């Protein structure tokens, strides 16, 4: 396809995506602008290019998935990000969610247990000139103690409970958004707000995420 046509096709797909987000209740202007500014096709594998903007999760490298656009939008909106915020993401995957977050906050710290995925995500960040994202290969269940406390934490892999290290690493008035529930079924997208006295939890939606797996991946 001609380059200009490609740019135009992307613009149309992004505009459609923004409409779908609005209908699904993602109405925060800053969030919509951030999602419109990230070309999702650059994060989707070649074999799924035709579905890059479709409203579904897609398979990526290492047996993982990139979440559907509306889920990314809902999670981003639920974080309620401020421009000065430092955010921790568990589950870099393709780097798409991190790229969206990077448009809305001061710095994103993102961890994945697969070195391959982190390397590919880093090269996309470079291409898109997203310079406020720091990556790490590691076990996200341990968080990132050296960089804590965080204003916001987002977990993009499912766990039966929020890992205790993450509860420790969010500041007072901080927010955690994570899919919580059975690893082989439907989870609740949970939003936790940390108050001085403890956490206040709200469930936002039913979701299905790949599981949070302890430890660094042995291969890749
Ligand atoms: N946010 C990603 C999609 C995440 S898929 C995107 O926008 O593309 C879930 C990711 O969580 C996978 O890449 C998987 O490798 C990672 N993951 C699972 N368990 C983990 C753990 N303990 N620590 C870090 N990453 C983990």
PDB file of C-alpha atoms and ligand atoms in Angstrom:
ATOM      1  CA  UNK A   1       0.000   0.000   0.000  1.00  0.00           C
ATOM      2  CA  UNK A   2       1.119   3.549  -0.686  1.00  0.00           C
ATOM      3  CA  UNK A   3       2.446   5.340   2.433  1.00  0.00           C
ATOM      4  CA  UNK A   4      -0.120   8.131   2.230  1.00  0.00           C
ATOM      5  CA  UNK A   5      -2.983   5.641   1.957  1.00  0.00           C
ATOM      6  CA  UNK A   6      -1.592   3.834   4.960  1.00  0.00           C
ATOM      7  CA  UNK A   7      -1.497   7.021   7.026  1.00  0.00           C
ATOM      8  CA  UNK A   8      -5.064   7.826   5.968  1.00  0.00           C
ATOM      9  CA  UNK A   9      -6.260   4.274   6.770  1.00  0.00           C
ATOM     10  CA  UNK A  10      -4.710   4.533  10.222  1.00  0.00           C
ATOM     11  CA  UNK A  11      -6.354   7.899  10.836  1.00  0.00           C
ATOM     12  CA  UNK A  12      -9.769   6.464   9.947  1.00  0.00           C
ATOM     13  CA  UNK A  13      -9.269   3.395  12.155  1.00  0.00           C
ATOM     14  CA  UNK A  14      -8.175   5.582  15.067  1.00  0.00           C
ATOM     15  CA  UNK A  15     -11.228   7.815  14.650  1.00  0.00           C
ATOM     16  CA  UNK A  16     -13.495   4.718  14.701  1.00  0.00           C
ATOM     17  CA  UNK A  17     -11.686   3.459  17.774  1.00  0.00           C
ATOM     18  CA  UNK A  18     -12.294   6.747  19.591  1.00  0.00           C
ATOM     19  CA  UNK A  19     -16.029   6.501  18.804  1.00  0.00           C
ATOM     20  CA  UNK A  20     -16.144   2.960  20.236  1.00  0.00           C
ATOM     21  CA  UNK A  21     -14.298   4.116  23.353  1.00  0.00           C
ATOM     22  CA  UNK A  22     -16.815   6.917  23.919  1.00  0.00           C
ATOM     23  CA  UNK A  23     -19.730   4.538  23.546  1.00  0.00           C
ATOM     24  CA  UNK A  24     -18.114   2.220  26.080  1.00  0.00           C
ATOM     25  CA  UNK A  25     -17.889   5.033  28.632  1.00  0.00           C
ATOM     26  CA  UNK A  26     -14.301   6.098  28.066  1.00  0.00           C
ATOM     27  CA  UNK A  27     -15.062   9.800  27.805  1.00  0.00           C
ATOM     28  CA  UNK A  28     -12.090  11.539  29.457  1.00  0.00           C
ATOM     29  CA  UNK A  29     -10.701  13.839  26.773  1.00  0.00           C
ATOM     30  CA  UNK A  30      -7.068  13.340  27.828  1.00  0.00           C
ATOM     31  CA  UNK A  31      -7.440   9.552  27.645  1.00  0.00           C
ATOM     32  CA  UNK A  32      -9.061   9.716  24.195  1.00  0.00           C
ATOM     33  CA  UNK A  33      -6.318  12.031  22.936  1.00  0.00           C
ATOM     34  CA  UNK A  34      -3.630   9.678  24.264  1.00  0.00           C
ATOM     35  CA  UNK A  35      -5.194   6.682  22.546  1.00  0.00           C
ATOM     36  CA  UNK A  36      -5.592   8.609  19.320  1.00  0.00           C
ATOM     37  CA  UNK A  37      -1.883   9.466  19.474  1.00  0.00           C
ATOM     38  CA  UNK A  38      -0.663   5.840  19.656  1.00  0.00           C
ATOM     39  CA  UNK A  39      -0.723   3.844  16.377  1.00  0.00           C
ATOM     40  CA  UNK A  40      -1.928   0.474  17.676  1.00  0.00           C
ATOM     41  CA  UNK A  41      -0.915  -1.290  14.429  1.00  0.00           C
ATOM     42  CA  UNK A  42       2.769  -0.761  15.320  1.00  0.00           C
ATOM     43  CA  UNK A  43       2.257  -2.983  18.383  1.00  0.00           C
ATOM     44  CA  UNK A  44       0.342  -5.810  16.676  1.00  0.00           C
ATOM     45  CA  UNK A  45       2.133  -8.756  15.003  1.00  0.00           C
ATOM     46  CA  UNK A  46       2.208  -8.974  11.178  1.00  0.00           C
ATOM     47  CA  UNK A  47      -0.244 -11.854  10.999  1.00  0.00           C
ATOM     48  CA  UNK A  48      -2.934  -9.842  12.853  1.00  0.00           C
ATOM     49  CA  UNK A  49      -2.442  -6.501  11.072  1.00  0.00           C
ATOM     50  CA  UNK A  50      -5.925  -6.635   9.528  1.00  0.00           C
ATOM     51  CA  UNK A  51      -7.373  -6.811  13.036  1.00  0.00           C
ATOM     52  CA  UNK A  52      -5.015  -4.305  14.639  1.00  0.00           C
ATOM     53  CA  UNK A  53      -7.876  -1.931  15.491  1.00  0.00           C
ATOM     54  CA  UNK A  54     -10.580  -4.571  16.031  1.00  0.00           C
ATOM     55  CA  UNK A  55     -12.330  -4.685  19.375  1.00  0.00           C
ATOM     56  CA  UNK A  56     -10.675  -7.828  20.633  1.00  0.00           C
ATOM     57  CA  UNK A  57      -7.535  -9.092  22.304  1.00  0.00           C
ATOM     58  CA  UNK A  58      -4.917 -10.428  19.871  1.00  0.00           C
ATOM     59  CA  UNK A  59      -2.187 -13.031  20.254  1.00  0.00           C
ATOM     60  CA  UNK A  60       1.367 -11.699  20.549  1.00  0.00           C
ATOM     61  CA  UNK A  61       4.803 -13.296  20.965  1.00  0.00           C
ATOM     62  CA  UNK A  62       5.576 -15.673  23.878  1.00  0.00           C
ATOM     63  CA  UNK A  63       1.966 -16.981  24.044  1.00  0.00           C
ATOM     64  CA  UNK A  64       0.666 -13.694  25.476  1.00  0.00           C
ATOM     65  CA  UNK A  65      -2.048 -11.243  24.326  1.00  0.00           C
ATOM     66  CA  UNK A  66      -2.533  -7.528  23.730  1.00  0.00           C
ATOM     67  CA  UNK A  67      -5.806  -6.372  25.336  1.00  0.00           C
ATOM     68  CA  UNK A  68      -8.760  -5.082  23.321  1.00  0.00           C
ATOM     69  CA  UNK A  69      -8.773  -1.282  22.854  1.00  0.00           C
ATOM     70  CA  UNK A  70     -11.802  -0.648  25.097  1.00  0.00           C
ATOM     71  CA  UNK A  71     -10.155  -2.560  27.956  1.00  0.00           C
ATOM     72  CA  UNK A  72      -6.988  -0.463  27.574  1.00  0.00           C
ATOM     73  CA  UNK A  73      -9.130   2.693  27.565  1.00  0.00           C
ATOM     74  CA  UNK A  74     -11.149   1.641  30.612  1.00  0.00           C
ATOM     75  CA  UNK A  75      -8.052   0.750  32.605  1.00  0.00           C
ATOM     76  CA  UNK A  76      -6.305   3.966  31.621  1.00  0.00           C
ATOM     77  CA  UNK A  77      -9.329   6.076  32.578  1.00  0.00           C
ATOM     78  CA  UNK A  78      -9.718   4.208  35.876  1.00  0.00           C
ATOM     79  CA  UNK A  79      -6.138   5.126  36.810  1.00  0.00           C
ATOM     80  CA  UNK A  80      -7.137   8.806  36.787  1.00  0.00           C
ATOM     81  CA  UNK A  81      -3.634   9.954  35.856  1.00  0.00           C
ATOM     82  CA  UNK A  82      -2.145  13.343  36.517  1.00  0.00           C
ATOM     83  CA  UNK A  83       0.687  14.778  34.411  1.00  0.00           C
ATOM     84  CA  UNK A  84       3.155  14.565  37.337  1.00  0.00           C
ATOM     85  CA  UNK A  85       2.364  10.923  38.181  1.00  0.00           C
ATOM     86  CA  UNK A  86       4.846   8.058  38.182  1.00  0.00           C
ATOM     87  CA  UNK A  87       3.166   4.837  37.120  1.00  0.00           C
ATOM     88  CA  UNK A  88       4.160   1.188  37.443  1.00  0.00           C
ATOM     89  CA  UNK A  89       2.848  -1.312  34.896  1.00  0.00           C
ATOM     90  CA  UNK A  90       3.121  -5.072  35.429  1.00  0.00           C
ATOM     91  CA  UNK A  91       3.032  -6.926  32.088  1.00  0.00           C
ATOM     92  CA  UNK A  92       4.716  -4.862  29.345  1.00  0.00           C
ATOM     93  CA  UNK A  93       3.636  -7.282  26.589  1.00  0.00           C
ATOM     94  CA  UNK A  94       3.821  -5.319  23.326  1.00  0.00           C
ATOM     95  CA  UNK A  95       4.252  -2.008  25.149  1.00  0.00           C
ATOM     96  CA  UNK A  96       0.932  -0.629  23.852  1.00  0.00           C
ATOM     97  CA  UNK A  97      -0.605   0.100  27.250  1.00  0.00           C
ATOM     98  CA  UNK A  98       2.687   1.643  28.433  1.00  0.00           C
ATOM     99  CA  UNK A  99       2.784   3.875  25.333  1.00  0.00           C
ATOM    100  CA  UNK A 100      -0.745   5.141  26.057  1.00  0.00           C
ATOM    101  CA  UNK A 101       0.161   5.786  29.709  1.00  0.00           C
ATOM    102  CA  UNK A 102       3.356   7.600  28.704  1.00  0.00           C
ATOM    103  CA  UNK A 103       1.259  10.310  27.022  1.00  0.00           C
ATOM    104  CA  UNK A 104      -0.570  11.030  30.288  1.00  0.00           C
ATOM    105  CA  UNK A 105       2.002  10.967  33.072  1.00  0.00           C
ATOM    106  CA  UNK A 106       5.553  11.876  34.009  1.00  0.00           C
ATOM    107  CA  UNK A 107       7.152   8.431  33.842  1.00  0.00           C
ATOM    108  CA  UNK A 108       6.077   4.833  33.231  1.00  0.00           C
ATOM    109  CA  UNK A 109       7.983   1.929  34.779  1.00  0.00           C
ATOM    110  CA  UNK A 110       7.034  -1.319  33.069  1.00  0.00           C
ATOM    111  CA  UNK A 111       8.045  -4.900  33.878  1.00  0.00           C
ATOM    112  CA  UNK A 112       7.682  -8.159  31.953  1.00  0.00           C
ATOM    113  CA  UNK A 113       9.044 -11.631  32.652  1.00  0.00           C
ATOM    114  CA  UNK A 114       9.939 -12.179  28.951  1.00  0.00           C
ATOM    115  CA  UNK A 115      13.150 -10.551  27.754  1.00  0.00           C
ATOM    116  CA  UNK A 116      11.973 -10.857  24.105  1.00  0.00           C
ATOM    117  CA  UNK A 117       8.818  -8.861  24.768  1.00  0.00           C
ATOM    118  CA  UNK A 118      10.668  -6.140  26.688  1.00  0.00           C
ATOM    119  CA  UNK A 119      13.256  -5.791  23.884  1.00  0.00           C
ATOM    120  CA  UNK A 120      10.557  -5.502  21.188  1.00  0.00           C
ATOM    121  CA  UNK A 121       8.572  -2.996  23.265  1.00  0.00           C
ATOM    122  CA  UNK A 122      11.710  -0.897  23.822  1.00  0.00           C
ATOM    123  CA  UNK A 123      12.376  -0.671  20.105  1.00  0.00           C
ATOM    124  CA  UNK A 124       8.778   0.521  19.527  1.00  0.00           C
ATOM    125  CA  UNK A 125       9.200   3.184  22.219  1.00  0.00           C
ATOM    126  CA  UNK A 126      12.339   4.330  20.427  1.00  0.00           C
ATOM    127  CA  UNK A 127      10.591   4.477  17.030  1.00  0.00           C
ATOM    128  CA  UNK A 128       7.771   6.537  18.536  1.00  0.00           C
ATOM    129  CA  UNK A 129      10.225   8.693  20.519  1.00  0.00           C
ATOM    130  CA  UNK A 130       8.593   7.863  23.850  1.00  0.00           C
ATOM    131  CA  UNK A 131      11.413   8.752  26.205  1.00  0.00           C
ATOM    132  CA  UNK A 132       9.617   8.613  29.562  1.00  0.00           C
ATOM    133  CA  UNK A 133       9.293   4.827  29.796  1.00  0.00           C
ATOM    134  CA  UNK A 134      11.719   2.708  31.832  1.00  0.00           C
ATOM    135  CA  UNK A 135      11.624  -1.069  31.332  1.00  0.00           C
ATOM    136  CA  UNK A 136      12.771  -4.067  33.353  1.00  0.00           C
ATOM    137  CA  UNK A 137      12.831  -7.821  32.861  1.00  0.00           C
ATOM    138  CA  UNK A 138      11.689  -9.314  36.129  1.00  0.00           C
ATOM    139  CA  UNK A 139       8.924 -10.683  38.292  1.00  0.00           C
ATOM    140  CA  UNK A 140       6.280  -7.996  38.449  1.00  0.00           C
ATOM    141  CA  UNK A 141       4.700  -9.574  41.516  1.00  0.00           C
ATOM    142  CA  UNK A 142       7.617  -8.092  43.434  1.00  0.00           C
ATOM    143  CA  UNK A 143       7.001  -4.649  42.021  1.00  0.00           C
ATOM    144  CA  UNK A 144       9.923  -2.238  41.620  1.00  0.00           C
ATOM    145  CA  UNK A 145      11.016  -1.398  45.187  1.00  0.00           C
ATOM    146  CA  UNK A 146      13.882   0.905  44.106  1.00  0.00           C
ATOM    147  CA  UNK A 147      11.456   3.213  42.270  1.00  0.00           C
ATOM    148  CA  UNK A 148       8.554   3.016  44.785  1.00  0.00           C
ATOM    149  CA  UNK A 149       6.293   4.542  45.945  1.00  0.00           C
ATOM    150  CA  UNK A 150       4.213   4.953  42.777  1.00  0.00           C
ATOM    151  CA  UNK A 151       1.225   7.230  42.277  1.00  0.00           C
ATOM    152  CA  UNK A 152      -0.502   4.596  40.177  1.00  0.00           C
ATOM    153  CA  UNK A 153      -0.047   0.851  39.516  1.00  0.00           C
ATOM    154  CA  UNK A 154      -1.641  -1.080  36.645  1.00  0.00           C
ATOM    155  CA  UNK A 155      -1.485  -4.865  36.374  1.00  0.00           C
ATOM    156  CA  UNK A 156      -2.216  -6.289  32.925  1.00  0.00           C
ATOM    157  CA  UNK A 157      -2.110  -9.984  33.892  1.00  0.00           C
ATOM    158  CA  UNK A 158      -4.628 -11.781  36.102  1.00  0.00           C
ATOM    159  CA  UNK A 159      -4.023 -12.789  39.724  1.00  0.00           C
ATOM    160  CA  UNK A 160      -6.260 -14.263  42.428  1.00  0.00           C
ATOM    161  CA  UNK A 161      -5.196 -11.457  44.755  1.00  0.00           C
ATOM    162  CA  UNK A 162      -3.248  -8.244  44.270  1.00  0.00           C
ATOM    163  CA  UNK A 163       0.375  -9.177  45.034  1.00  0.00           C
ATOM    164  CA  UNK A 164       1.209  -7.790  48.519  1.00  0.00           C
ATOM    165  CA  UNK A 165       4.376  -6.068  47.254  1.00  0.00           C
ATOM    166  CA  UNK A 166       2.233  -3.924  44.960  1.00  0.00           C
ATOM    167  CA  UNK A 167      -0.062  -2.910  47.827  1.00  0.00           C
ATOM    168  CA  UNK A 168       3.077  -1.766  49.666  1.00  0.00           C
ATOM    169  CA  UNK A 169       4.450   0.164  46.691  1.00  0.00           C
ATOM    170  CA  UNK A 170       1.510   2.481  45.974  1.00  0.00           C
ATOM    171  CA  UNK A 171       1.474   5.803  47.844  1.00  0.00           C
ATOM    172  CA  UNK A 172      -1.353   7.244  49.951  1.00  0.00           C
ATOM    173  CA  UNK A 173      -4.202   8.376  47.643  1.00  0.00           C
ATOM    174  CA  UNK A 174      -2.639   6.102  45.033  1.00  0.00           C
ATOM    175  CA  UNK A 175      -4.690   3.905  42.717  1.00  0.00           C
ATOM    176  CA  UNK A 176      -4.179   0.297  41.616  1.00  0.00           C
ATOM    177  CA  UNK A 177      -6.100  -1.187  38.675  1.00  0.00           C
ATOM    178  CA  UNK A 178      -5.834  -4.968  38.225  1.00  0.00           C
ATOM    179  CA  UNK A 179      -7.798  -7.990  36.945  1.00  0.00           C
ATOM    180  CA  UNK A 180      -8.523 -10.110  40.027  1.00  0.00           C
ATOM    181  CA  UNK A 181     -10.066 -13.587  40.063  1.00  0.00           C
ATOM    182  CA  UNK A 182      -9.638 -17.160  38.841  1.00  0.00           C
ATOM    183  CA  UNK A 183      -6.748 -17.549  36.390  1.00  0.00           C
ATOM    184  CA  UNK A 184      -8.680 -19.912  34.103  1.00  0.00           C
ATOM    185  CA  UNK A 185     -11.918 -17.921  33.967  1.00  0.00           C
ATOM    186  CA  UNK A 186     -13.458 -14.492  34.205  1.00  0.00           C
ATOM    187  CA  UNK A 187     -11.857 -11.908  36.476  1.00  0.00           C
ATOM    188  CA  UNK A 188     -13.124  -8.634  37.893  1.00  0.00           C
ATOM    189  CA  UNK A 189     -11.338  -5.509  36.794  1.00  0.00           C
ATOM    190  CA  UNK A 190     -10.729  -4.043  40.245  1.00  0.00           C
ATOM    191  CA  UNK A 191      -9.821  -0.475  41.201  1.00  0.00           C
ATOM    192  CA  UNK A 192      -8.231   0.036  44.613  1.00  0.00           C
ATOM    193  CA  UNK A 193      -7.655   3.422  46.202  1.00  0.00           C
ATOM    194  CA  UNK A 194      -5.206   3.638  49.084  1.00  0.00           C
ATOM    195  CA  UNK A 195      -6.396   5.737  52.018  1.00  0.00           C
ATOM    196  CA  UNK A 196      -4.471   6.262  55.242  1.00  0.00           C
ATOM    197  CA  UNK A 197      -6.723   3.650  56.901  1.00  0.00           C
ATOM    198  CA  UNK A 198      -6.552   1.073  54.118  1.00  0.00           C
ATOM    199  CA  UNK A 199      -7.766   0.203  50.633  1.00  0.00           C
ATOM    200  CA  UNK A 200     -11.157   0.923  49.118  1.00  0.00           C
ATOM    201  CA  UNK A 201     -12.071  -1.426  46.256  1.00  0.00           C
ATOM    202  CA  UNK A 202     -14.540  -1.091  43.363  1.00  0.00           C
ATOM    203  CA  UNK A 203     -15.152  -3.640  40.599  1.00  0.00           C
ATOM    204  CA  UNK A 204     -15.463  -2.099  37.140  1.00  0.00           C
ATOM    205  CA  UNK A 205     -16.072  -4.921  34.662  1.00  0.00           C
ATOM    206  CA  UNK A 206     -15.718  -8.610  33.872  1.00  0.00           C
ATOM    207  CA  UNK A 207     -12.495  -9.312  31.995  1.00  0.00           C
ATOM    208  CA  UNK A 208     -10.279 -12.157  30.855  1.00  0.00           C
ATOM    209  CA  UNK A 209      -6.519 -11.733  31.111  1.00  0.00           C
ATOM    210  CA  UNK A 210      -3.584 -14.116  30.745  1.00  0.00           C
ATOM    211  CA  UNK A 211      -2.247 -15.110  34.176  1.00  0.00           C
ATOM    212  CA  UNK A 212       0.431 -13.403  36.224  1.00  0.00           C
ATOM    213  CA  UNK A 213       3.120 -16.077  36.466  1.00  0.00           C
ATOM    214  CA  UNK A 214       5.728 -15.926  39.242  1.00  0.00           C
ATOM    215  CA  UNK A 215       9.394 -15.550  38.334  1.00  0.00           C
ATOM    216  CA  UNK A 216      11.342 -14.531  35.213  1.00  0.00           C
ATOM    217  CA  UNK A 217      10.681 -16.664  32.107  1.00  0.00           C
ATOM    218  CA  UNK A 218      13.355 -19.379  31.821  1.00  0.00           C
ATOM    219  CA  UNK A 219      13.545 -19.104  28.006  1.00  0.00           C
ATOM    220  CA  UNK A 220      13.300 -16.003  25.808  1.00  0.00           C
TER     221      UNK A 220
HETATM  222  N1  LIG B   1       0.009  -4.641  28.622  1.00  0.00           N
HETATM  223  C1  LIG B   1       0.369  -5.477  27.501  1.00  0.00           C
HETATM  224  C2  LIG B   1      -0.364  -6.805  27.465  1.00  0.00           C
HETATM  225  C3  LIG B   1      -0.019  -7.646  28.630  1.00  0.00           C
HETATM  226  S1  LIG B   1      -0.245  -9.388  28.421  1.00  0.00           S
HETATM  227  C4  LIG B   1       0.217  -4.732  26.183  1.00  0.00           C
HETATM  228  O1  LIG B   1      -0.218  -3.576  26.183  1.00  0.00           O
HETATM  229  O2  LIG B   1       0.546  -5.306  25.143  1.00  0.00           O
HETATM  230  C5  LIG B   1       0.330  -9.852  30.008  1.00  0.00           C
HETATM  231  C6  LIG B   1       1.820  -9.756  30.168  1.00  0.00           C
HETATM  232  O3  LIG B   1       2.124 -10.020  31.531  1.00  0.00           O
HETATM  233  C7  LIG B   1       2.565 -10.793  29.353  1.00  0.00           C
HETATM  234  O4  LIG B   1       3.472 -10.167  28.485  1.00  0.00           O
HETATM  235  C8  LIG B   1       3.292 -11.634  30.404  1.00  0.00           C
HETATM  236  O5  LIG B   1       4.587 -12.055  30.016  1.00  0.00           O
HETATM  237  C9  LIG B   1       3.359 -10.667  31.577  1.00  0.00           C
HETATM  238  N2  LIG B   1       3.544 -11.301  32.873  1.00  0.00           N
HETATM  239  C10 LIG B   1       2.924 -12.383  33.385  1.00  0.00           C
HETATM  240  N3  LIG B   1       3.370 -12.645  34.626  1.00  0.00           N
HETATM  241  C11 LIG B   1       4.299 -11.696  34.915  1.00  0.00           C
HETATM  242  C12 LIG B   1       5.132 -11.427  36.040  1.00  0.00           C
HETATM  243  N4  LIG B   1       5.116 -12.180  37.146  1.00  0.00           N
HETATM  244  N5  LIG B   1       5.964 -10.370  35.978  1.00  0.00           N
HETATM  245  C13 LIG B   1       6.026  -9.593  34.877  1.00  0.00           C
HETATM  246  N6  LIG B   1       5.274  -9.800  33.782  1.00  0.00           N
HETATM  247  C14 LIG B   1       4.414 -10.829  33.795  1.00  0.00           C
END
